[in-house]
CSV table of C-alpha atoms in Angstrom, one decimal:
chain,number,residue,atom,x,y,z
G,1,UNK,CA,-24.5,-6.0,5.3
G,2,UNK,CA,-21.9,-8.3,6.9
G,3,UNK,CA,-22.9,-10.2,10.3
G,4,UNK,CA,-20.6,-9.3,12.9
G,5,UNK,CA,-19.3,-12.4,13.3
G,6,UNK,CA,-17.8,-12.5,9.7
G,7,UNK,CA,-14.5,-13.6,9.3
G,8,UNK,CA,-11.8,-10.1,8.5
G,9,UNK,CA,-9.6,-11.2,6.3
G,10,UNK,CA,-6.4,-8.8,5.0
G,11,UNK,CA,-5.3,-10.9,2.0
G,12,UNK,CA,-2.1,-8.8,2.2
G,13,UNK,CA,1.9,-10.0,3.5
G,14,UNK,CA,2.7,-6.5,4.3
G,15,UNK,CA,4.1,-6.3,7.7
G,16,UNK,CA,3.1,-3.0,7.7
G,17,UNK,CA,-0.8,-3.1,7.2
G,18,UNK,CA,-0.9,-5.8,9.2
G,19,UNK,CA,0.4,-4.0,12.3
G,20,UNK,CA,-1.4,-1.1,11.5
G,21,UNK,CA,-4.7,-3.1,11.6
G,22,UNK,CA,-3.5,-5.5,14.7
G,23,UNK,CA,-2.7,-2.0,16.7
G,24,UNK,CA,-6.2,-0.9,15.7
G,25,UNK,CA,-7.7,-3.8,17.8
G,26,UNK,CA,-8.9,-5.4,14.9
G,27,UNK,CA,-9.4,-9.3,14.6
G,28,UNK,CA,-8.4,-10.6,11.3
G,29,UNK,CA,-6.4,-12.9,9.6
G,30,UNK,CA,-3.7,-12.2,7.6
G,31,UNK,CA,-3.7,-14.2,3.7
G,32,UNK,CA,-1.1,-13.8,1.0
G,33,UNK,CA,-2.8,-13.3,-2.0
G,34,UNK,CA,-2.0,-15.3,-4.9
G,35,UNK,CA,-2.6,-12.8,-7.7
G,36,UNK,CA,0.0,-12.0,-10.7
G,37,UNK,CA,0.2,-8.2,-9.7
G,38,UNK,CA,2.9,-7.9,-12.6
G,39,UNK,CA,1.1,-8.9,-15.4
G,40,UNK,CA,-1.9,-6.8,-14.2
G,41,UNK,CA,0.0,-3.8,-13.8
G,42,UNK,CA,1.7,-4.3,-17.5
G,43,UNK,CA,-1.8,-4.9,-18.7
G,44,UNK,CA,-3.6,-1.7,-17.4
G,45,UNK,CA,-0.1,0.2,-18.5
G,46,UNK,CA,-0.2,-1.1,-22.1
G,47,UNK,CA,-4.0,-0.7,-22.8
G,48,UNK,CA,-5.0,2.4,-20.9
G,49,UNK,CA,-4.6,5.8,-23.1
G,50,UNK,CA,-4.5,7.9,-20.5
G,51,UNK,CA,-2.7,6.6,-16.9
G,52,UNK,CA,-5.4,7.1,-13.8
G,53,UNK,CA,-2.8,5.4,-11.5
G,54,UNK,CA,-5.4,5.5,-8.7
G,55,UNK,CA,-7.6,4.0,-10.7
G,56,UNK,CA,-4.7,1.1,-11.4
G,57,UNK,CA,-4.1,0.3,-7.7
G,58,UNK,CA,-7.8,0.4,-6.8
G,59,UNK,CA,-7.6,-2.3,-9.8
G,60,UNK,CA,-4.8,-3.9,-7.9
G,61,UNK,CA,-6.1,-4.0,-4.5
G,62,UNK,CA,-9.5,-5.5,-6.1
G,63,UNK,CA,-7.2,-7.8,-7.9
G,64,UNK,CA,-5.7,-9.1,-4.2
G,65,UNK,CA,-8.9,-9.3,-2.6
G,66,UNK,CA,-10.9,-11.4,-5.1
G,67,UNK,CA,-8.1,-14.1,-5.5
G,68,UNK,CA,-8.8,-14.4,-1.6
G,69,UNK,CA,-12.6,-14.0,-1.7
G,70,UNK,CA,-13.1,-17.1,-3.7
G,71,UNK,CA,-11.5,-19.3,-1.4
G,72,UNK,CA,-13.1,-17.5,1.4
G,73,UNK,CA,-17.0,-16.6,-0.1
G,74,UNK,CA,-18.3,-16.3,3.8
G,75,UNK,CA,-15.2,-13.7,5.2
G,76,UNK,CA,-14.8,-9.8,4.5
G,77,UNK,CA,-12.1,-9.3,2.5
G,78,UNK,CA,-9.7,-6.3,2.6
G,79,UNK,CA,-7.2,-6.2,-0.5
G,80,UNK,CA,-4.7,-3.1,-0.7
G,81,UNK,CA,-2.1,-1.5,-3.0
G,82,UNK,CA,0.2,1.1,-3.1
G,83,UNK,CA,1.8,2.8,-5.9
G,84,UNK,CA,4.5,5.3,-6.3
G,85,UNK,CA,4.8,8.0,-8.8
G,86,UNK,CA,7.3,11.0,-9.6
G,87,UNK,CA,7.3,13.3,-12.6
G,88,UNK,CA,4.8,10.9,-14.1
G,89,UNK,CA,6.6,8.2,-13.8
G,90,UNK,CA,5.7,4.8,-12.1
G,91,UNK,CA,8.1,3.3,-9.7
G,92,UNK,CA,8.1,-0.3,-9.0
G,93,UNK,CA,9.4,-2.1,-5.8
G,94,UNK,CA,13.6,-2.0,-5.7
G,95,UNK,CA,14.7,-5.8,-6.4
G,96,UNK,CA,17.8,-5.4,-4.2
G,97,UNK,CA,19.7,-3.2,-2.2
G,98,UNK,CA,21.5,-1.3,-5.4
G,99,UNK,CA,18.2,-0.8,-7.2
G,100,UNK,CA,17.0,1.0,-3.9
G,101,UNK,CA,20.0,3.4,-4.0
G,102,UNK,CA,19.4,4.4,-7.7
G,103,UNK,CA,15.9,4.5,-6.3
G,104,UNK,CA,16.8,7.2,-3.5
G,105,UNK,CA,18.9,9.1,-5.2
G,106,UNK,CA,16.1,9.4,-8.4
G,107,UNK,CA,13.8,10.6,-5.6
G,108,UNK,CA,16.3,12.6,-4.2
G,109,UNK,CA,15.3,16.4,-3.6
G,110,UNK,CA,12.0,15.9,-5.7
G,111,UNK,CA,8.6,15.5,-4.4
G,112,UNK,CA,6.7,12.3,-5.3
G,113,UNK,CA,3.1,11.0,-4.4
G,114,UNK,CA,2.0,7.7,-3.2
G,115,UNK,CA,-0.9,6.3,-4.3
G,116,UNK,CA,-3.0,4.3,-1.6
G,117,UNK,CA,-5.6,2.1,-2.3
G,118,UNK,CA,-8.0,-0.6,-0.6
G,119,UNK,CA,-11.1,-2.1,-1.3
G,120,UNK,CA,-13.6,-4.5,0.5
G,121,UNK,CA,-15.4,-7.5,-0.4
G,122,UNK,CA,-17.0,-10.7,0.6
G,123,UNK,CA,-18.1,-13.4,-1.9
G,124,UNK,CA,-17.0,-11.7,-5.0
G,125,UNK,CA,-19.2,-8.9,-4.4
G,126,UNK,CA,-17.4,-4.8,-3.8
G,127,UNK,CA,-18.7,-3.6,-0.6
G,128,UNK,CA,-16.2,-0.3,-0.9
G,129,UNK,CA,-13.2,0.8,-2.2
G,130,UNK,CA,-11.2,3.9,-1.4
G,131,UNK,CA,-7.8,6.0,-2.6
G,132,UNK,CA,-5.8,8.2,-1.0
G,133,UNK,CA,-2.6,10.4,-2.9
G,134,UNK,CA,-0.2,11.5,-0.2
G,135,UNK,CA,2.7,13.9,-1.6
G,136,UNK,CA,6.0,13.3,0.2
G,137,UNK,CA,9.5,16.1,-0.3
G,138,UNK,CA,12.2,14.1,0.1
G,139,UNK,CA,15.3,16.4,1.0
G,140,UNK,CA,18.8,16.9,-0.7
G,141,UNK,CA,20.5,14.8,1.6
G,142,UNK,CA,24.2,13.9,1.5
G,143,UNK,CA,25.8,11.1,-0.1
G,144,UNK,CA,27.4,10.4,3.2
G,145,UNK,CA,23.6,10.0,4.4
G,146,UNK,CA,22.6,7.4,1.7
G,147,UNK,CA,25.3,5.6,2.5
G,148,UNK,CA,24.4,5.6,6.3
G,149,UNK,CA,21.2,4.9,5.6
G,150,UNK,CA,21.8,2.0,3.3
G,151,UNK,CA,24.0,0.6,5.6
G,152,UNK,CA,21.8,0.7,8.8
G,153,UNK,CA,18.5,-0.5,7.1
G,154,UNK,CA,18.2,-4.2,6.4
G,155,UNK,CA,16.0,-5.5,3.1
G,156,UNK,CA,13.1,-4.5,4.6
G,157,UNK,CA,13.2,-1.8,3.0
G,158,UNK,CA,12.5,-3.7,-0.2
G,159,UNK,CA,9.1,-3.8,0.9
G,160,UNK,CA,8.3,-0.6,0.0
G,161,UNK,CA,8.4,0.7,-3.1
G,162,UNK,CA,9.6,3.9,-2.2
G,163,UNK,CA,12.8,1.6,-0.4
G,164,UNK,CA,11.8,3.5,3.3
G,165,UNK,CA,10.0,2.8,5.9
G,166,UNK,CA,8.4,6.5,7.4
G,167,UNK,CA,8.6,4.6,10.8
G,168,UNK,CA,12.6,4.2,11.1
G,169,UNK,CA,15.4,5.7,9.6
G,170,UNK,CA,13.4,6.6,6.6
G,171,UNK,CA,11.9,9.3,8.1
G,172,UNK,CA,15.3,11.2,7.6
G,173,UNK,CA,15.0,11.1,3.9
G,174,UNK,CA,12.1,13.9,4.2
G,175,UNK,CA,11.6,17.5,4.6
G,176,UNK,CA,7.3,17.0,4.5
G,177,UNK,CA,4.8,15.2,3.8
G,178,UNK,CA,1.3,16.3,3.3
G,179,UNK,CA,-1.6,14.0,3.6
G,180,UNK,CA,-2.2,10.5,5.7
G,181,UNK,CA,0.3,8.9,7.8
G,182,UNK,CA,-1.0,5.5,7.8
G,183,UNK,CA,-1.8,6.0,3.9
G,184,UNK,CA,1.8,6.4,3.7
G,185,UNK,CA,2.2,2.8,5.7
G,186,UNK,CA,0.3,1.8,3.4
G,187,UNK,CA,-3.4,1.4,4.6
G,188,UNK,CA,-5.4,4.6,5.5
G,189,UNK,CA,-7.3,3.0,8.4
G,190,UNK,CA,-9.5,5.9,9.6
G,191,UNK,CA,-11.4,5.5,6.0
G,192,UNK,CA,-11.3,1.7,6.6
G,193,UNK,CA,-12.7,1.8,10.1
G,194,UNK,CA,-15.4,3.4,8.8
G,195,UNK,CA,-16.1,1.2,6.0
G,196,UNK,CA,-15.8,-1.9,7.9
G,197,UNK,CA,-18.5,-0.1,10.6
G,198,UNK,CA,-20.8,0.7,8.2
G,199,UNK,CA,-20.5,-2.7,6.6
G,200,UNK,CA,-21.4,-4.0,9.8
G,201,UNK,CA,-17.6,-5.5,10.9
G,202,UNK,CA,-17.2,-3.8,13.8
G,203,UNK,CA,-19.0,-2.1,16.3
G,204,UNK,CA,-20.4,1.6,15.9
């Protein structure tokens, strides 16, 4: 079990987690991970028979976290990923503000899950690992709407791979959603509270 006093480290430069865990009250600090998601991802996709694509961003989020946790052998170690997948089809983070449109409008009217993962170690050693596969309907809107949209939002929105942010504007795009809000974000932080508690991070 970790000591109390054992460095949190996110190894994550998403904006996004990191606010979600800073409004938490969590103390942690925040470490881009230095780990070739790309190559991984074409990997698993090219050798796996039959695509678990929770079990590929668990494999990404483990992939973050380790290329942290070997600089860092004494600190907890969160590494996350998220995924995106419609009709079967994986979706990788728009490149610009064009390949966001095409994005959009493929996602337009259609339903499409994001797949949410994190997982926890410290000194090369998994402590816990958890997925969660929220399903968003993303309404018919207008052409006149994209356009808006586009317009208003800066590239931040090239952050996510879905190109919106459920927080702003993006939140237009949608009819429903049905599952976690901060799994969405992109880090479901009532599972993670209670992994870092029973891991002995924070306070019961």
């Amino acid at each position: 079990m970790a000591d109390e006093r054992s460095t949190l480290i996110l190894a994550s430069a998403s904006k996004s987690r990191r606010r979600i865990l800073k409004n938490a009250g969590i103390d942690f600090r925040a470490i881009a991970a230095d780990f070739d998601e790309t190559t991984a991802k074409n990997l698993f996709l090219q050798t796996e028979d039959k695509k678990d694509f929770s079990d590929l961003a668990l494999k990404l989020a483990e992939g973050k976290a380790q290329s942290v946790s070997g600089d860092y052998p004494d600190a907890v170690v969160i590494g996350a990923d998220q995924l995106l997948v419609c009709g079967g089809e994986l979706y990788s983070k728009p490149i610009n503000m064009d390949a966001a449109r095409q994005h959009l409008l493929s996602l337009r009217g259609r339903a499409h899950q994001l797949v949410t993962a994190y997982v926890i170690v410290k000194n090369g050693q998994l402590l816990s690992r958890h997925v969660e596969m929220p399903t968003l309907q993303m309404r018919a809107f207008s052409d006149d709407f994209l356009d808006t949209y586009l317009h208003v939002s800066d590239e931040d929105i090239l952050s996510s791979v879905g190109a919106y942010l459920l927080e702003g504007l993006g939140a237009q795009l949608f009819d429903h959603i049905n599952g976690d809000y901060f799994s969405i974000l992109g880090l479901p932080i009532w599972s993670l509270l209670t992994d870092l508690r029973e891991q002995g991070v924070i306070k019961e």
